[in-house]
Coordinates of C-alpha atoms and ligand atoms in Angstrom, one line a residue:
M1280 CA -3.5 5.9 53.0
E1281 CA -5.1 8.9 54.7
F1282 CA -6.7 8.7 58.1
Y1283 CA -9.2 11.3 59.5
I1284 CA -11.1 11.7 62.8
D1285 CA -14.8 12.3 62.3
T1286 CA -15.6 14.6 65.1
A1287 CA -15.8 18.3 66.2
D1288 CA -15.0 17.4 69.9
L1289 CA -11.8 19.4 70.6
A1290 CA -10.6 17.2 73.4
Q1291 CA -10.8 14.2 71.1
I1292 CA -9.2 16.1 68.3
K1293 CA -6.3 17.3 70.5
E1294 CA -5.6 13.8 71.7
A1295 CA -6.0 12.1 68.3
M1296 CA -3.8 14.6 66.5
S1297 CA -1.0 14.0 69.1
W1298 CA -0.7 10.4 67.9
G1299 CA 0.8 11.9 64.7
I1300 CA -0.9 9.4 62.4
L1301 CA -4.0 11.3 61.3
E1302 CA -4.2 13.6 58.3
G1303 CA -6.9 15.8 59.7
V1304 CA -10.5 16.2 60.9
T1305 CA -13.8 15.6 59.1
T1306 CA -17.1 17.1 60.2
N1307 CA -20.6 17.2 59.0
P1308 CA -23.6 19.4 60.1
S1309 CA -24.8 16.8 62.7
I1310 CA -21.3 16.5 64.2
V1311 CA -20.9 20.3 64.4
A1312 CA -24.5 20.7 65.9
R1313 CA -23.6 18.4 68.7
E1314 CA -21.0 20.8 70.0
K1315 CA -23.6 23.6 70.5
R1316 CA -21.1 26.4 69.6
G1317 CA -20.7 29.0 66.9
F1318 CA -19.8 27.3 63.6
E1319 CA -17.0 29.7 62.6
E1320 CA -15.4 29.8 66.1
L1321 CA -15.4 26.0 66.3
I1322 CA -13.9 25.5 62.8
R1323 CA -11.2 28.1 63.5
E1324 CA -10.4 26.3 66.8
I1325 CA -10.3 22.9 65.1
A1326 CA -7.9 24.3 62.5
R1327 CA -5.6 25.6 65.2
E1328 CA -5.4 22.1 66.7
T1329 CA -5.0 20.4 63.3
P1330 CA -1.9 20.7 61.2
G1331 CA -3.7 18.8 58.4
K1332 CA -7.0 19.2 56.5
V1333 CA -10.3 20.4 58.1
W1334 CA -13.4 19.2 56.4
C1335 CA -16.4 21.5 56.5
E1336 CA -19.8 20.9 55.0
V1337 CA -22.1 23.5 53.4
I1338 CA -25.6 24.0 54.6
G1339 CA -26.9 25.8 51.5
T1340 CA -29.1 23.9 49.2
D1341 CA -28.4 25.8 45.9
A1342 CA -25.1 26.0 44.1
D1343 CA -24.6 29.8 44.5
T1344 CA -25.0 29.6 48.3
M1345 CA -22.7 26.5 48.4
V1346 CA -20.0 28.4 46.5
E1347 CA -20.3 31.4 48.8
E1348 CA -20.0 29.2 51.9
A1349 CA -17.0 27.4 50.4
R1350 CA -15.2 30.8 50.0
M1351 CA -16.2 31.7 53.6
F1352 CA -14.8 28.4 54.9
R1353 CA -11.5 29.1 53.1
N1354 CA -11.2 32.4 55.2
W1355 CA -11.7 30.4 58.4
A1356 CA -9.2 27.7 57.5
D1357 CA -6.9 27.7 54.5
R1358 CA -6.5 23.8 54.6
V1359 CA -10.3 23.4 54.3
V1360 CA -11.9 20.6 52.2
V1361 CA -15.4 21.8 51.3
K1362 CA -18.0 19.0 51.7
L1363 CA -20.9 19.3 49.2
P1364 CA -24.0 17.1 49.3
M1365 CA -24.5 14.8 46.2
G1366 CA -27.1 16.1 43.8
A1367 CA -27.4 18.6 40.8
E1368 CA -26.7 21.6 43.0
G1369 CA -23.7 19.9 44.7
V1370 CA -22.3 18.9 41.3
K1371 CA -22.8 22.4 39.9
A1372 CA -21.0 23.9 42.9
A1373 CA -18.2 21.3 42.7
S1374 CA -17.6 22.2 39.0
R1375 CA -17.3 25.8 39.9
L1376 CA -15.1 25.4 43.0
S1377 CA -12.7 23.0 41.3
K1378 CA -12.1 25.6 38.6
E1379 CA -11.2 28.0 41.5
G1380 CA -8.8 25.5 42.9
I1381 CA -10.8 24.9 46.1
E1382 CA -10.6 21.3 47.2
T1383 CA -13.9 19.6 47.5
N1384 CA -15.5 16.4 48.7
M1385 CA -18.8 15.0 47.4
T1386 CA -20.6 13.5 50.4
L1387 CA -23.7 11.3 50.8
V1388 CA -22.6 9.2 47.8
Y1389 CA -24.7 6.0 47.6
S1390 CA -24.0 4.7 44.1
V1391 CA -21.2 4.2 41.6
G1392 CA -23.0 6.5 39.2
Q1393 CA -23.1 9.3 41.7
A1394 CA -19.4 8.8 42.4
V1395 CA -18.5 9.0 38.7
L1396 CA -20.5 12.2 38.2
A1397 CA -18.8 13.8 41.2
A1398 CA -15.4 12.8 39.8
K1399 CA -16.3 14.4 36.5
A1400 CA -17.2 17.6 38.3
G1401 CA -13.6 17.7 39.6
V1402 CA -14.0 16.8 43.3
R1403 CA -10.9 15.6 45.1
Y1404 CA -12.8 13.1 47.2
V1405 CA -16.1 11.2 47.2
S1406 CA -17.5 9.8 50.5
P1407 CA -19.6 6.7 50.3
Y1408 CA -21.2 5.7 53.6
L1409 CA -20.3 2.2 54.6
G1410 CA -22.3 1.8 57.8
R1411 CA -25.4 3.6 56.6
V1412 CA -25.6 1.3 53.5
D1413 CA -25.3 -1.8 55.7
D1414 CA -28.0 -0.3 58.0
V1415 CA -30.5 -0.6 55.1
A1416 CA -29.7 -4.2 54.3
W1417 CA -27.3 -3.8 51.4
S1418 CA -23.5 -4.1 51.3
G1419 CA -21.6 -0.9 51.9
A1420 CA -18.4 -2.8 51.0
T1421 CA -19.8 -3.9 47.6
L1422 CA -20.7 -0.2 46.9
I1423 CA -17.3 1.1 47.9
G1424 CA -15.4 -1.7 46.2
G1425 CA -17.3 -0.9 43.0
I1426 CA -16.4 2.8 43.2
V1427 CA -12.7 2.1 43.8
E1428 CA -12.6 -0.4 40.8
T1429 CA -14.5 2.0 38.5
F1430 CA -12.2 4.9 39.4
A1431 CA -9.1 2.8 38.8
R1432 CA -10.4 1.4 35.5
L1433 CA -11.2 4.8 34.2
G1434 CA -8.0 6.3 35.5
L1435 CA -9.9 9.0 37.6
P1436 CA -7.7 10.9 40.0
T1437 CA -10.6 11.3 42.5
K1438 CA -9.9 9.7 45.9
V1439 CA -12.4 7.5 47.8
I1440 CA -12.8 8.2 51.5
A1441 CA -14.8 5.6 53.3
A1442 CA -17.2 7.3 55.7
S1443 CA -19.6 5.9 58.3
V1444 CA -17.0 3.3 59.3
R1445 CA -18.0 1.9 62.7
G1446 CA -15.3 -0.6 63.8
P1447 CA -11.6 -1.4 63.5
Q1448 CA -12.2 -4.4 61.3
Q1449 CA -14.2 -2.2 58.9
V1450 CA -11.2 0.1 58.7
L1451 CA -9.1 -2.8 57.5
D1452 CA -11.8 -4.1 55.2
M1453 CA -11.9 -0.6 53.5
L1454 CA -8.1 -0.4 53.2
N1455 CA -8.1 -3.9 51.6
L1456 CA -10.7 -2.8 49.1
G1457 CA -8.2 0.0 48.1
V1458 CA -9.8 3.1 49.4
H1459 CA -7.5 6.1 49.6
A1460 CA -8.8 7.4 52.9
V1461 CA -10.9 6.5 55.9
T1462 CA -12.7 8.7 58.4
T1463 CA -14.0 7.3 61.7
S1464 CA -14.7 8.2 65.3
Y1465 CA -12.2 8.6 68.1
S1466 CA -13.4 5.4 69.7
V1467 CA -12.8 3.3 66.6
W1468 CA -9.2 4.6 66.2
A1469 CA -8.6 4.1 69.9
A1470 CA -10.0 0.6 69.8
M1471 CA -7.8 -0.3 66.8
M1472 CA -4.8 0.6 68.9
K1473 CA -5.7 -1.7 71.7
H1474 CA -5.3 -5.5 72.2
P1475 CA -5.8 -7.3 75.5
M1476 CA -2.6 -9.4 74.8
T1477 CA -0.6 -6.2 74.5
D1478 CA -1.9 -5.0 77.9
I1479 CA -1.2 -8.4 79.5
G1480 CA 2.3 -8.5 77.9
L1481 CA 3.2 -5.0 79.1
E1482 CA 2.0 -5.7 82.6
G1483 CA 4.2 -8.7 82.7
F1484 CA 7.3 -6.9 81.5
L1485 CA 6.8 -4.1 84.0
R1486 CA 6.2 -6.6 86.9
D1487 CA 9.3 -8.7 86.0
W1488 CA 11.4 -5.5 85.8
K1489 CA 10.2 -4.3 89.2
E1490 CA 10.7 -7.7 90.8
A1491 CA 14.2 -7.9 89.6
G1492 CA 14.9 -4.5 91.3
L1493 CA 17.0 -3.2 88.4
Ligands
LIG830 O1 -20.1 12.3 57.6 C1 -20.1 11.0 57.6 C2 -20.0 10.2 58.7 O2 -18.9 9.3 58.6 C3 -21.3 9.4 59.0 O3 -21.1 8.4 60.0 P1 -22.4 7.8 60.7 O4 -23.2 7.0 59.7 O5 -21.7 6.9 61.8 O6 -23.2 8.9 61.3

């Protein structure tokens, strides 16, 4: 069970990593763009704040460029997981990078077939997008459950990381489906930690303690 925070916001990363329960930080080009800072500088800083893995996505659209970017990311952070977009060029790059021993993730996976091809190319992780599938009126959980079952049936070592997870209940739904990893925002992890009854209970304990004057 691996947990990641899906952000490039350093304040959120610092706080979330201090919980000691997250394996690292996942990013994508939209998340990085939101920070309005140099890509390299930002990734290096995230790596300093993160004892675990830092996930970094290529921008190139052909396999040669993707492979070059992957090698460059490895210089920025040695614990990098290189995110490649699903498609022929992404598969080509994944096959080459897995032979070099560079850990990769196939992202933007929307079918079991895509996931199987990515696994065959040697990626360490595939990212199906739960919320974005639900957004277009199909079931992200059905897709992800199908990938998990197919990988298990075929004995594939590739891990499934549920992406586009938008609430605490969805995190649990994904874990119950048997995914190996989940990435989601700071606010989802923070919400999962909270319960109003916990707050009410703690308030009562502290009040009783104070009133007793111990
Ligand atoms: O990179 C993958 C993200 O988990 C996508 O999440 P989102 O659909 O909430 O933008």
